[in-house]
Amino acid sequence: MNNYPQNGNFQVFPIPENIRILQNFKRWRRTGENLNGALMIGILEHFQINNQSEKIQQMINNLQSASDEQIIKMRNILSNSLQFSKGQQQQDYLIDQLKQSDPFNIFPSKFILEYLKRVKGHVSDEAVIPALKTQFQVNILVISEDYEKKAYSILDPKDRDQIILCNFDKCYYVIQKEPGPQLQKCQFCQKQISEDYYKMKCNQIICYQCLKKFFEKGNNTVLCKEKGCSSSITQKEFQNIMNKQKEMEKSQINQSNLQKTEESQQFYKTFCTKCKNRMSSDSLLLPLGCSHSFCKSCLQQCFSLLPSGIATCISQGCKGKFIQKDLDSFIKGQSIKQSQPPSQIQKNESQNLGQYITPSGNQEPVYQCEGCFNYYQQSSIYTSECLHKFCKICCDKEISKNVSCFQCYKVNCGYKLKIDDIQKYFYKKIKGKTFGECANCKQECKIFESFQNSCYHLICYSCVKQIYTEGLNPQCRQCKASINSNELDEYYLPQASQEIQQFETIETNIKPASSCTFCNSPFTDYNLQQDIPCSLHTLGSCCVIFPSNCPQCQIGSLIIEKQKLKFYLLQNSMDRFYFASESSIK
């Protein structure tokens, strides 16, 4: 039996690992109990993934005169889906509409049967799959529930001409395949291409290489090759397309470089004093006589506004000076030897930095705070919606100001962080480390006061006590895992002993010290109170036979050893008592 929801038609689920023939696939889509509806969904997904929307349009055109209301609804859904250019978008729209209007997959079933009736005539239930194979030139494989008895070979996910359905637990599933590149054929060179082509108004394709050759020969306009077609493209239109393509490539390169820079910056200890951006020490220039360091862009911006010959530190009030040759070479982008070694920059800038730990193995990742530039583990860092990180110390400083929000420390960011969000974040962190949920009673319990089973679920002290007092089976109710009795004894029995001692302490404070607390014999001239170093108990000479400073304190150790002692008081005369002990282990 599967664990999928009952109303999960058209949803995508992971394929169970026990189905060997599908081990090369990851997901399948449930389509319900109707085989014809599942075939229709499989065919539509096949066309959409392989960018064969013209075949879907043929099916729509064939059923334009259909009068059945459900077929008309399915036809309209397909027509609207073709308004999207990409196959994945068409598929998403189709599935969303069917989820809302046809959760039992009836529309696709009627649509495909009516289509086959108009194309092939009357088709029996057994002939539906062969008819679809010949009509659409595809392979259709339906895996039955008794697949283990049949000699199916492991299926290849690269076979894009095959539609695979599986009958599993009385429902049909369509195996999901990854979409391939959309191939188009150039009408001039007849090459199959997936990009760098121009689609004319008549939907004919011309690749960029063919267009370049035409325009290089001096042609101002390229006409469609089809007879009687007036579609064309001018040289100016083609030039605009190429310019837009270059701009997009530049923006993608810049975005990629920016992303790489942001990813690498979190491991740099050094940063520019002016813009606060982290970068390697080789990308910074250090003036003499101060601990400041600056990047190339900040120096270019500042010294372009200053008269030539001035090479002082650009920090306000600082008397540090640059070496003019090094400054000129650094601004021009030439490699220079720093007047101080790179390690000196790190030494100056790391005075206020915490110890940096590179995460490895199971170690918690370390990030740098944008406020103090110290490094902290992930549990002590708050990440804002602008993706900048702040330590708990800096956040506490802002919280102490009694403000509702504060501006991100990152230069040119401008995002305002809400104090409430920060407080809730750190409260959940603390609570997650302190409190948990008992697997048996589902109540909140303290982690360090609860028993943790080998299944890693927590069981509170009250539930453990109930197991002992009511003789319950020691078991985790959440995952049905058994509990080791020895481990449970080590957790519970010492705490039970402490409870007994605390209860006896209360009783001692209430009762007057006029009798032995162990056997309740009254103190007389013959049964004198003994002088023992115990603040909890008062014993008479009647109980001096026990070899201990305080015999009554032995009960706790006897419980830990799982010895349940029961003392029976047998009265033979007024002044003489005999004690018998019975030991039983259940």
Coordinates of C-alpha atoms in Angstrom, one line a residue:
M1 CA 0.0 0.0 0.0
N2 CA 1.2 3.5 -0.8
N3 CA 1.1 6.5 1.6
Y4 CA -0.2 9.0 -1.0
P5 CA -3.3 11.1 -0.3
Q6 CA -6.6 9.7 -1.6
N7 CA -7.4 12.9 -3.6
G8 CA -4.0 13.2 -5.1
N9 CA -4.9 12.9 -8.8
F10 CA -2.5 14.8 -11.2
Q11 CA 0.0 15.2 -8.4
V12 CA 3.6 14.1 -8.8
F13 CA 5.0 11.7 -6.3
P14 CA 8.4 9.9 -5.9
I15 CA 8.5 6.4 -7.3
P16 CA 8.9 3.7 -4.6
E17 CA 12.3 2.2 -4.5
N18 CA 11.1 -1.4 -4.6
I19 CA 10.0 -1.1 -8.3
R20 CA 13.3 -2.2 -9.9
I21 CA 12.3 -1.7 -13.5
L22 CA 11.8 2.0 -12.8
Q23 CA 14.9 2.5 -10.8
N24 CA 16.3 5.0 -13.4
F25 CA 13.3 7.3 -13.0
K26 CA 12.6 9.5 -10.0
R27 CA 8.9 10.6 -10.2
W28 CA 5.5 9.7 -11.6
R29 CA 2.2 11.5 -11.9
R30 CA -1.0 9.9 -10.6
T31 CA -3.9 10.1 -13.0
G32 CA -6.6 8.0 -11.3
E33 CA -8.2 4.6 -12.0
N34 CA -9.1 5.3 -15.6
L35 CA -6.6 3.8 -18.2
N36 CA -7.9 5.9 -21.1
G37 CA -7.5 9.1 -19.1
A38 CA -4.0 8.1 -18.1
L39 CA -3.1 7.4 -21.8
M40 CA -4.3 10.9 -22.8
I41 CA -2.3 12.6 -20.1
G42 CA 0.8 10.5 -21.1
I43 CA 0.4 11.5 -24.7
L44 CA -0.1 15.2 -23.9
E45 CA 3.0 15.2 -21.7
H46 CA 5.0 13.4 -24.4
F47 CA 4.1 16.1 -27.0
Q48 CA 4.7 19.0 -24.6
I49 CA 8.1 17.7 -23.4
N50 CA 9.3 17.0 -27.0
N51 CA 7.8 20.4 -28.2
Q52 CA 5.3 18.8 -30.6
S53 CA 2.5 21.2 -30.0
E54 CA 1.4 21.0 -33.6
K55 CA 0.1 17.4 -32.9
I56 CA -2.0 18.7 -30.1
Q57 CA -3.4 21.3 -32.4
Q58 CA -4.4 18.6 -34.9
M59 CA -6.4 16.8 -32.2
I60 CA -8.1 20.1 -31.3
N61 CA -9.0 20.8 -35.0
N62 CA -10.4 17.3 -35.4
L63 CA -12.8 17.8 -32.5
Q64 CA -14.0 21.3 -33.4
S65 CA -17.5 20.0 -34.2
A66 CA -17.8 17.9 -31.0
S67 CA -21.1 18.6 -29.1
D68 CA -20.3 16.8 -25.8
E69 CA -19.9 19.4 -23.0
Q70 CA -17.0 17.6 -21.3
I71 CA -15.1 17.2 -24.6
I72 CA -15.7 20.9 -25.3
K73 CA -14.2 21.8 -21.9
M74 CA -11.1 19.6 -22.6
R75 CA -10.7 21.2 -26.0
N76 CA -10.8 24.7 -24.6
I77 CA -8.2 23.8 -21.9
L78 CA -5.9 22.4 -24.6
S79 CA -6.4 25.5 -26.8
N80 CA -5.6 27.9 -23.9
S81 CA -2.5 25.8 -23.0
L82 CA -1.1 26.3 -26.5
Q83 CA -0.9 30.1 -25.9
F84 CA 2.2 29.4 -23.9
S85 CA 5.5 29.1 -25.9
K86 CA 7.3 26.5 -23.8
G87 CA 6.1 22.9 -23.3
Q88 CA 6.6 23.0 -19.5
Q89 CA 4.4 26.0 -19.3
Q90 CA 1.7 24.3 -21.4
Q91 CA 1.9 21.2 -19.1
D92 CA 1.6 23.3 -15.9
Y93 CA -1.5 25.1 -17.2
L94 CA -3.1 21.8 -18.3
I95 CA -2.6 20.1 -15.0
D96 CA -3.8 23.1 -13.0
Q97 CA -7.0 23.3 -15.0
L98 CA -7.7 19.6 -14.7
K99 CA -7.1 19.6 -10.9
Q100 CA -9.8 22.3 -10.6
S101 CA -12.4 21.2 -13.1
D102 CA -11.9 17.4 -13.5
P103 CA -10.3 15.8 -10.4
F104 CA -11.4 12.3 -11.6
N105 CA -9.8 12.5 -15.1
I106 CA -13.0 12.1 -17.1
F107 CA -12.5 14.9 -19.7
P108 CA -9.2 13.4 -21.1
S109 CA -10.7 9.9 -21.3
K110 CA -13.7 11.0 -23.3
F111 CA -11.6 13.3 -25.5
I112 CA -9.1 10.5 -26.6
L113 CA -11.9 8.0 -27.3
E114 CA -13.9 10.5 -29.4
Y115 CA -10.7 11.4 -31.3
L116 CA -10.0 7.7 -32.1
K117 CA -13.6 7.2 -33.2
R118 CA -13.3 10.0 -35.7
V119 CA -9.9 9.0 -37.0
K120 CA -10.0 5.2 -36.8
G121 CA -13.7 4.5 -36.5
H122 CA -15.1 2.2 -33.8
V123 CA -12.2 1.0 -31.6
S124 CA -12.6 -1.7 -28.9
D125 CA -11.0 -1.3 -25.4
E126 CA -8.3 -3.8 -26.3
A127 CA -7.4 -1.9 -29.5
V128 CA -7.1 1.6 -28.0
I129 CA -3.3 1.3 -27.2
P130 CA -2.4 -0.2 -30.7
A131 CA -4.5 2.5 -32.4
L132 CA -2.7 5.3 -30.4
K133 CA 0.7 3.7 -31.3
T134 CA 0.0 3.8 -35.0
Q135 CA -1.7 7.2 -35.0
F136 CA 1.0 9.1 -33.1
Q137 CA 4.0 6.9 -34.0
V138 CA 5.0 6.4 -30.4
N139 CA 5.7 3.4 -28.1
I140 CA 3.3 2.9 -25.2
L141 CA 4.2 0.6 -22.3
V142 CA 1.7 -0.1 -19.6
I143 CA 3.3 -1.9 -16.6
S144 CA 0.7 -4.1 -14.8
E145 CA 0.5 -4.8 -11.1
D146 CA 2.1 -8.2 -11.5
Y147 CA 5.3 -6.7 -13.0
E148 CA 7.4 -8.9 -10.7
K149 CA 6.1 -12.1 -12.3
K150 CA 6.9 -10.8 -15.8
A151 CA 10.4 -10.5 -17.1
Y152 CA 10.5 -6.7 -17.6
S153 CA 14.0 -5.2 -18.2
I154 CA 15.1 -2.0 -16.5
L155 CA 13.8 0.9 -18.6
D156 CA 16.1 3.5 -20.1
P157 CA 15.2 7.1 -19.3
K158 CA 16.9 8.3 -22.4
D159 CA 14.3 6.7 -24.7
R160 CA 12.2 9.8 -25.5
D161 CA 9.9 8.0 -28.0
Q162 CA 8.3 5.8 -25.3
I163 CA 5.3 6.7 -23.0
I164 CA 5.4 4.6 -19.8
L165 CA 2.4 4.0 -17.6
C166 CA 2.3 1.9 -14.4
N167 CA -0.7 0.3 -12.7
F168 CA 0.2 0.5 -9.0
D169 CA -2.2 0.0 -6.1
K170 CA -5.3 0.2 -8.4
C171 CA -4.2 3.6 -9.8
Y172 CA -2.4 4.5 -13.1
Y173 CA 0.7 6.6 -13.0
V174 CA 2.5 8.4 -15.8
I175 CA 6.3 8.2 -15.5
Q176 CA 7.8 11.7 -15.6
K177 CA 10.7 12.4 -18.0
E178 CA 13.0 15.4 -18.0
P179 CA 12.3 17.8 -20.9
G180 CA 14.8 17.8 -23.8
P181 CA 16.0 20.8 -25.9
Q182 CA 13.5 22.2 -28.4
L183 CA 14.9 21.4 -31.8
Q184 CA 14.0 23.5 -34.9
K185 CA 14.9 22.9 -38.5
C186 CA 16.3 25.8 -40.6
Q187 CA 14.5 26.0 -43.9
F188 CA 17.7 26.9 -45.8
C189 CA 20.5 24.7 -44.3
Q190 CA 18.1 22.0 -42.9
K191 CA 20.1 21.7 -39.7
Q192 CA 18.5 20.8 -36.4
I193 CA 19.0 23.7 -33.9
S194 CA 17.8 24.5 -30.4
E195 CA 18.9 28.2 -30.2
D196 CA 20.2 31.1 -32.3
Y197 CA 17.4 31.1 -34.9
Y198 CA 14.8 33.6 -36.1
K199 CA 11.1 32.6 -36.3
M200 CA 9.3 34.4 -39.1
K201 CA 5.6 35.4 -39.1
C202 CA 4.8 32.3 -41.1
N203 CA 6.5 30.2 -38.3
Q204 CA 9.3 29.2 -40.6
I205 CA 12.8 29.0 -39.0
I206 CA 16.0 30.6 -40.3
C207 CA 19.3 30.1 -38.3
Y208 CA 21.5 33.1 -37.5
Q209 CA 24.4 31.6 -39.6
C210 CA 22.3 31.6 -42.8
L211 CA 21.1 35.1 -42.1
K212 CA 24.6 36.4 -41.6
K213 CA 25.7 34.8 -44.9
F214 CA 22.8 36.5 -46.7
F215 CA 23.5 39.9 -45.3
E216 CA 27.2 39.6 -45.8
K217 CA 26.5 39.2 -49.5
G218 CA 24.9 42.6 -49.6
N219 CA 21.2 41.6 -49.3
N220 CA 19.1 44.1 -47.3
T221 CA 16.1 41.7 -46.9
V222 CA 15.8 37.9 -46.6
L223 CA 12.5 36.4 -47.8
C224 CA 10.9 33.1 -46.7
K225 CA 11.7 30.2 -48.9
E226 CA 8.1 28.9 -49.2
K227 CA 6.3 29.8 -52.4
G228 CA 3.8 32.6 -52.2
C229 CA 4.9 33.6 -48.6
S230 CA 5.7 37.3 -48.1
S231 CA 7.3 36.9 -44.7
S232 CA 10.8 38.6 -44.4
I233 CA 13.4 40.0 -42.2
T234 CA 15.5 43.1 -42.8
Q235 CA 19.2 43.7 -42.0
K236 CA 18.3 46.3 -39.5
E237 CA 15.9 44.0 -37.6
F238 CA 18.6 41.3 -37.5
Q239 CA 21.1 43.8 -36.2
N240 CA 18.8 44.8 -33.4
I241 CA 18.3 41.1 -32.5
M242 CA 22.1 40.6 -32.3
N243 CA 22.6 43.7 -30.2
K244 CA 19.9 42.5 -27.7
Q245 CA 21.6 39.1 -27.6
K246 CA 25.0 40.7 -26.7
E247 CA 23.4 42.7 -24.0
M248 CA 21.8 39.7 -22.5
E249 CA 25.1 37.7 -22.6
K250 CA 26.9 40.6 -20.8
S251 CA 24.2 40.8 -18.1
Q252 CA 24.4 37.0 -17.6
I253 CA 28.2 37.2 -17.3
N254 CA 28.0 40.1 -14.8
Q255 CA 25.3 38.3 -12.8
S256 CA 27.4 35.1 -12.7
N257 CA 30.5 37.0 -11.7
L258 CA 28.6 38.8 -9.0
Q259 CA 27.2 35.6 -7.6
K260 CA 30.7 34.0 -7.6
T261 CA 32.0 37.1 -5.8
E262 CA 29.3 37.0 -3.1
E263 CA 29.9 33.3 -2.6
S264 CA 33.6 33.7 -2.2
Q265 CA 33.5 36.9 -0.1
Q266 CA 32.1 35.2 3.0
F267 CA 35.6 33.5 3.5
Y268 CA 37.6 36.7 3.2
K269 CA 38.8 38.3 6.4
T270 CA 39.9 41.6 4.7
F271 CA 37.6 44.3 3.4
C272 CA 37.7 47.8 2.0
T273 CA 37.5 50.5 4.7
K274 CA 35.3 52.7 2.6
C275 CA 32.7 50.4 0.9
K276 CA 33.0 47.5 3.4
N277 CA 33.1 44.9 0.7
R278 CA 35.1 41.8 1.6
M279 CA 37.8 40.8 -0.8
S280 CA 41.3 39.2 -1.0
S281 CA 44.3 41.1 0.3
D282 CA 45.7 41.3 -3.2
S283 CA 42.7 43.4 -4.2
L284 CA 43.4 46.0 -1.5
L285 CA 46.0 48.8 -1.2
L286 CA 47.3 49.7 2.2
P287 CA 48.7 53.2 2.9
L288 CA 51.7 53.8 5.2
G289 CA 51.2 54.9 8.7
C290 CA 47.6 53.5 9.2
S291 CA 45.7 50.3 9.2
H292 CA 43.2 51.2 6.5
S293 CA 42.9 49.4 3.2
F294 CA 41.0 50.3 0.1
C295 CA 39.8 48.6 -3.1
K296 CA 40.5 49.8 -6.7
S297 CA 37.1 51.2 -7.4
C298 CA 37.0 53.4 -4.2
L299 CA 40.5 54.8 -4.9
Q300 CA 39.6 55.5 -8.5
Q301 CA 36.4 57.3 -7.4
C302 CA 38.2 59.4 -4.7
F303 CA 41.4 60.3 -6.5
S304 CA 39.5 61.4 -9.7
L305 CA 38.1 64.2 -7.6
L306 CA 41.4 65.2 -5.9
P307 CA 44.2 67.2 -7.5
S308 CA 47.2 65.2 -8.8
G309 CA 50.1 64.8 -6.4
I310 CA 47.9 64.2 -3.3
A311 CA 48.3 60.6 -2.0
T312 CA 47.0 60.7 1.5
C313 CA 44.7 58.2 3.1
I314 CA 41.1 58.9 2.0
S315 CA 39.7 58.2 5.5
Q316 CA 38.7 61.4 7.2
G317 CA 41.2 62.6 9.7
C318 CA 43.8 59.9 8.9
K319 CA 47.4 61.0 8.2
G320 CA 48.5 57.8 6.4
K321 CA 50.1 58.2 3.0
F322 CA 50.2 56.1 -0.2
I323 CA 53.4 55.6 -2.2
Q324 CA 52.7 57.5 -5.4
K325 CA 54.1 54.8 -7.7
D326 CA 52.2 52.0 -6.0
L327 CA 49.0 54.1 -6.1
D328 CA 49.2 54.9 -9.8
S329 CA 50.0 51.2 -10.7
F330 CA 47.2 49.9 -8.5
I331 CA 44.6 52.3 -10.0
K332 CA 45.7 51.3 -13.5
G333 CA 45.2 47.7 -12.6
Q334 CA 48.9 46.7 -12.7
S335 CA 50.3 44.2 -10.3
I336 CA 52.4 45.8 -7.6
K337 CA 54.3 44.7 -4.5
Q338 CA 52.7 46.0 -1.5
S339 CA 54.7 48.3 0.8
Q340 CA 53.5 46.0 3.6
P341 CA 53.1 42.3 3.1
P342 CA 49.5 41.0 2.7
S343 CA 49.7 39.3 6.1
Q344 CA 50.1 42.8 7.6
I345 CA 46.7 43.8 6.2
Q346 CA 45.2 40.7 7.7
K347 CA 46.9 41.4 11.0
N348 CA 45.5 45.0 11.1
E349 CA 42.0 44.1 10.1
S350 CA 41.7 40.9 12.2
Q351 CA 42.2 42.7 15.5
N352 CA 38.5 42.9 16.0
L353 CA 37.7 39.6 14.2
G354 CA 36.8 36.4 16.1
Q355 CA 38.6 33.3 15.4
Y356 CA 37.7 32.0 11.9
I357 CA 36.9 28.3 11.5
T358 CA 36.5 26.8 8.0
P359 CA 33.5 24.4 8.2
S360 CA 34.5 20.8 7.5
G361 CA 32.7 17.5 8.1
N362 CA 29.9 17.8 10.6
Q363 CA 31.2 21.2 11.9
E364 CA 28.6 24.0 11.9
P365 CA 29.2 26.6 9.1
V366 CA 30.7 29.9 10.0
Y367 CA 29.6 33.3 8.6
Q368 CA 30.7 36.9 9.0
C369 CA 28.6 39.6 10.6
E370 CA 27.9 42.7 8.5
G371 CA 28.0 44.8 11.7
C372 CA 31.2 43.9 13.6
F373 CA 32.8 41.7 10.8
N374 CA 33.4 39.0 13.4
Y375 CA 32.9 35.3 12.5
Y376 CA 30.2 33.3 14.2
Q377 CA 28.6 29.9 13.9
Q378 CA 25.3 29.7 12.0
S379 CA 23.3 29.2 15.2
S380 CA 24.4 32.7 16.3
I381 CA 23.7 34.5 13.0
Y382 CA 20.4 36.1 11.8
T383 CA 20.0 36.2 8.0
S384 CA 17.7 39.1 6.9
E385 CA 15.5 39.1 3.8
C386 CA 18.2 41.1 2.0
L387 CA 20.4 38.0 2.6
H388 CA 22.9 40.0 4.8
K389 CA 23.9 38.4 8.1
F390 CA 24.1 39.8 11.6
C391 CA 25.3 38.3 14.9
K392 CA 23.3 38.1 18.1
I393 CA 25.6 40.7 19.8
C394 CA 24.9 43.4 17.1
C395 CA 21.2 42.5 17.1
D396 CA 21.0 42.9 20.9
K397 CA 22.6 46.3 20.7
E398 CA 19.8 47.5 18.3
I399 CA 17.2 45.8 20.5
S400 CA 18.5 47.8 23.5
K401 CA 17.8 51.0 21.7
N402 CA 14.0 50.4 22.0
V403 CA 13.4 50.8 18.2
S404 CA 11.0 48.9 16.0
C405 CA 13.5 48.5 13.2
F406 CA 17.0 49.5 12.0
Q407 CA 18.6 49.9 8.6
C408 CA 20.9 47.2 7.2
Y409 CA 24.6 47.9 7.8
K410 CA 25.5 46.9 4.3
V411 CA 26.4 50.0 2.1
N412 CA 23.7 50.9 -0.5
C413 CA 21.3 48.2 0.8
G414 CA 18.7 50.3 2.5
Y415 CA 16.6 47.3 3.8
K416 CA 15.1 47.8 7.3
L417 CA 15.3 44.9 9.7
K418 CA 12.3 44.4 12.1
I419 CA 13.2 43.9 15.7
D420 CA 10.2 41.5 16.2
D421 CA 11.4 39.2 13.5
I422 CA 14.9 39.0 15.1
Q423 CA 13.6 38.3 18.6
K424 CA 11.3 35.6 17.3
Y425 CA 14.2 34.0 15.3
F426 CA 16.5 33.8 18.3
Y427 CA 13.7 32.7 20.7
K428 CA 13.0 29.7 18.4
K429 CA 16.7 28.9 18.3
I430 CA 16.9 28.8 22.1
K431 CA 13.6 27.0 22.5
G432 CA 14.6 24.4 19.9
K433 CA 17.7 23.6 22.0
T434 CA 15.8 23.5 25.3
F435 CA 12.4 22.0 24.7
G436 CA 11.1 19.1 22.7
E437 CA 8.0 16.9 22.3
C438 CA 7.3 13.7 24.1
A439 CA 6.8 10.9 21.7
N440 CA 4.2 9.2 23.9
C441 CA 2.0 12.0 25.3
K442 CA 2.8 14.7 22.7
Q443 CA 3.4 17.3 25.4
E444 CA 6.2 19.8 25.5
C445 CA 9.1 18.6 27.7
K446 CA 12.6 19.7 28.6
I447 CA 15.2 17.9 26.5
F448 CA 17.8 17.5 29.3
E449 CA 15.2 16.2 31.7
S450 CA 13.7 13.6 29.4
F451 CA 14.7 10.1 28.3
Q452 CA 16.0 9.8 24.7
N453 CA 15.4 6.4 23.2
S454 CA 17.7 4.7 20.6
C455 CA 15.2 6.0 17.9
Y456 CA 16.1 9.6 19.0
H457 CA 12.6 10.4 20.2
L458 CA 12.1 12.0 23.6
I459 CA 10.0 10.4 26.4
C460 CA 9.2 12.6 29.4
Y461 CA 9.6 11.6 33.0
S462 CA 5.9 11.3 33.6
C463 CA 5.5 8.8 30.8
V464 CA 8.5 6.8 32.0
K465 CA 7.0 6.7 35.5
Q466 CA 3.7 5.5 34.1
I467 CA 5.6 2.6 32.4
Y468 CA 6.9 1.5 35.8
T469 CA 3.8 2.1 37.9
E470 CA 1.3 0.6 35.5
G471 CA 3.5 -2.2 34.1
L472 CA 3.2 -1.0 30.5
N473 CA 5.3 -2.3 27.6
P474 CA 8.4 -0.1 27.3
Q475 CA 7.9 1.2 23.8
C476 CA 8.0 4.5 21.8
R477 CA 4.5 5.1 20.7
Q478 CA 5.5 7.3 17.8
C479 CA 7.7 4.8 15.9
K480 CA 6.8 1.6 17.8
A481 CA 10.5 1.1 18.7
S482 CA 11.2 -0.9 21.8
I483 CA 13.0 0.7 24.7
N484 CA 16.1 -1.0 26.3
S485 CA 15.1 -1.8 29.9
N486 CA 18.6 -1.3 31.3
E487 CA 18.9 2.2 29.8
L488 CA 15.5 3.0 31.1
D489 CA 16.5 1.8 34.6
E490 CA 19.6 4.0 34.5
Y491 CA 17.4 7.0 33.7
Y492 CA 14.4 6.4 36.0
L493 CA 15.5 4.6 39.1
P494 CA 18.0 7.2 40.5
Q495 CA 15.3 9.9 40.0
A496 CA 12.7 7.6 41.7
S497 CA 15.1 7.2 44.7
Q498 CA 15.5 11.0 45.0
E499 CA 11.7 11.3 45.0
I500 CA 11.4 8.8 47.9
Q501 CA 14.1 10.6 49.9
Q502 CA 12.4 13.9 49.3
F503 CA 9.0 12.5 50.4
E504 CA 10.6 11.0 53.6
T505 CA 12.2 14.4 54.3
I506 CA 8.8 15.9 54.3
E507 CA 7.4 13.2 56.6
T508 CA 10.4 13.7 59.0
N509 CA 9.7 17.4 59.3
I510 CA 6.0 16.7 60.1
K511 CA 6.4 13.8 62.6
P512 CA 8.1 14.4 66.0
A513 CA 11.3 12.4 66.6
S514 CA 9.7 10.1 69.1
S515 CA 10.0 6.8 67.2
C516 CA 12.3 5.0 64.9
T517 CA 11.6 6.1 61.3
F518 CA 12.6 2.7 60.0
C519 CA 10.3 0.4 62.0
N520 CA 8.2 3.0 63.8
S521 CA 9.1 1.5 67.3
P522 CA 8.7 4.1 70.0
F523 CA 11.8 5.3 71.9
T524 CA 11.9 3.9 75.4
D525 CA 14.5 3.2 78.1
Y526 CA 15.2 -0.1 76.4
N527 CA 15.0 1.2 72.8
L528 CA 17.3 4.3 72.9
Q529 CA 17.7 6.7 70.0
Q530 CA 21.0 6.1 68.2
D531 CA 23.4 8.9 67.3
I532 CA 23.9 8.6 63.5
P533 CA 25.2 11.2 61.0
C534 CA 21.9 11.5 59.1
S535 CA 19.6 14.6 59.0
L536 CA 16.8 12.7 57.4
H537 CA 16.2 9.7 59.8
T538 CA 16.0 8.9 63.5
L539 CA 16.8 5.3 64.3
G540 CA 16.6 3.3 67.6
S541 CA 18.7 0.4 68.9
C542 CA 16.1 -1.9 67.4
C543 CA 17.6 -1.3 63.9
V544 CA 21.3 -1.2 64.9
I545 CA 21.8 -4.6 63.2
F546 CA 22.1 -3.0 59.8
P547 CA 25.8 -2.3 58.9
S548 CA 25.6 1.3 57.7
N549 CA 25.7 4.8 59.1
C550 CA 22.0 5.2 58.3
P551 CA 20.4 1.9 57.3
Q552 CA 17.3 3.6 55.9
C553 CA 19.4 5.4 53.3
Q554 CA 20.1 1.9 51.8
I555 CA 16.7 1.8 50.3
G556 CA 17.7 4.0 47.3
S557 CA 20.6 1.8 46.4
L558 CA 18.5 -1.3 46.8
I559 CA 16.0 0.2 44.3
I560 CA 18.7 0.9 41.8
E561 CA 19.7 -2.8 42.1
K562 CA 16.1 -3.6 41.3
Q563 CA 15.6 -5.3 44.8
K564 CA 12.1 -4.6 46.0
L565 CA 12.2 -5.0 49.8
K566 CA 9.1 -5.6 51.8
F567 CA 9.4 -5.5 55.5
Y568 CA 6.9 -7.4 57.6
L569 CA 6.5 -6.5 61.2
L570 CA 5.7 -9.5 63.4
Q571 CA 4.6 -8.7 67.0
N572 CA 5.3 -11.6 69.4
S573 CA 5.3 -9.5 72.6
M574 CA 5.1 -5.8 73.6
D575 CA 8.9 -5.2 73.7
R576 CA 10.2 -7.8 71.2
F577 CA 10.1 -7.6 67.4
Y578 CA 11.3 -9.8 64.6
F579 CA 11.9 -8.5 61.1
A580 CA 11.8 -10.7 58.0
S581 CA 12.7 -9.5 54.5
E582 CA 11.4 -10.9 51.3
S583 CA 13.2 -10.2 48.0
S584 CA 11.4 -10.6 44.7
I585 CA 12.3 -9.6 41.1
K586 CA 9.5 -9.4 38.7

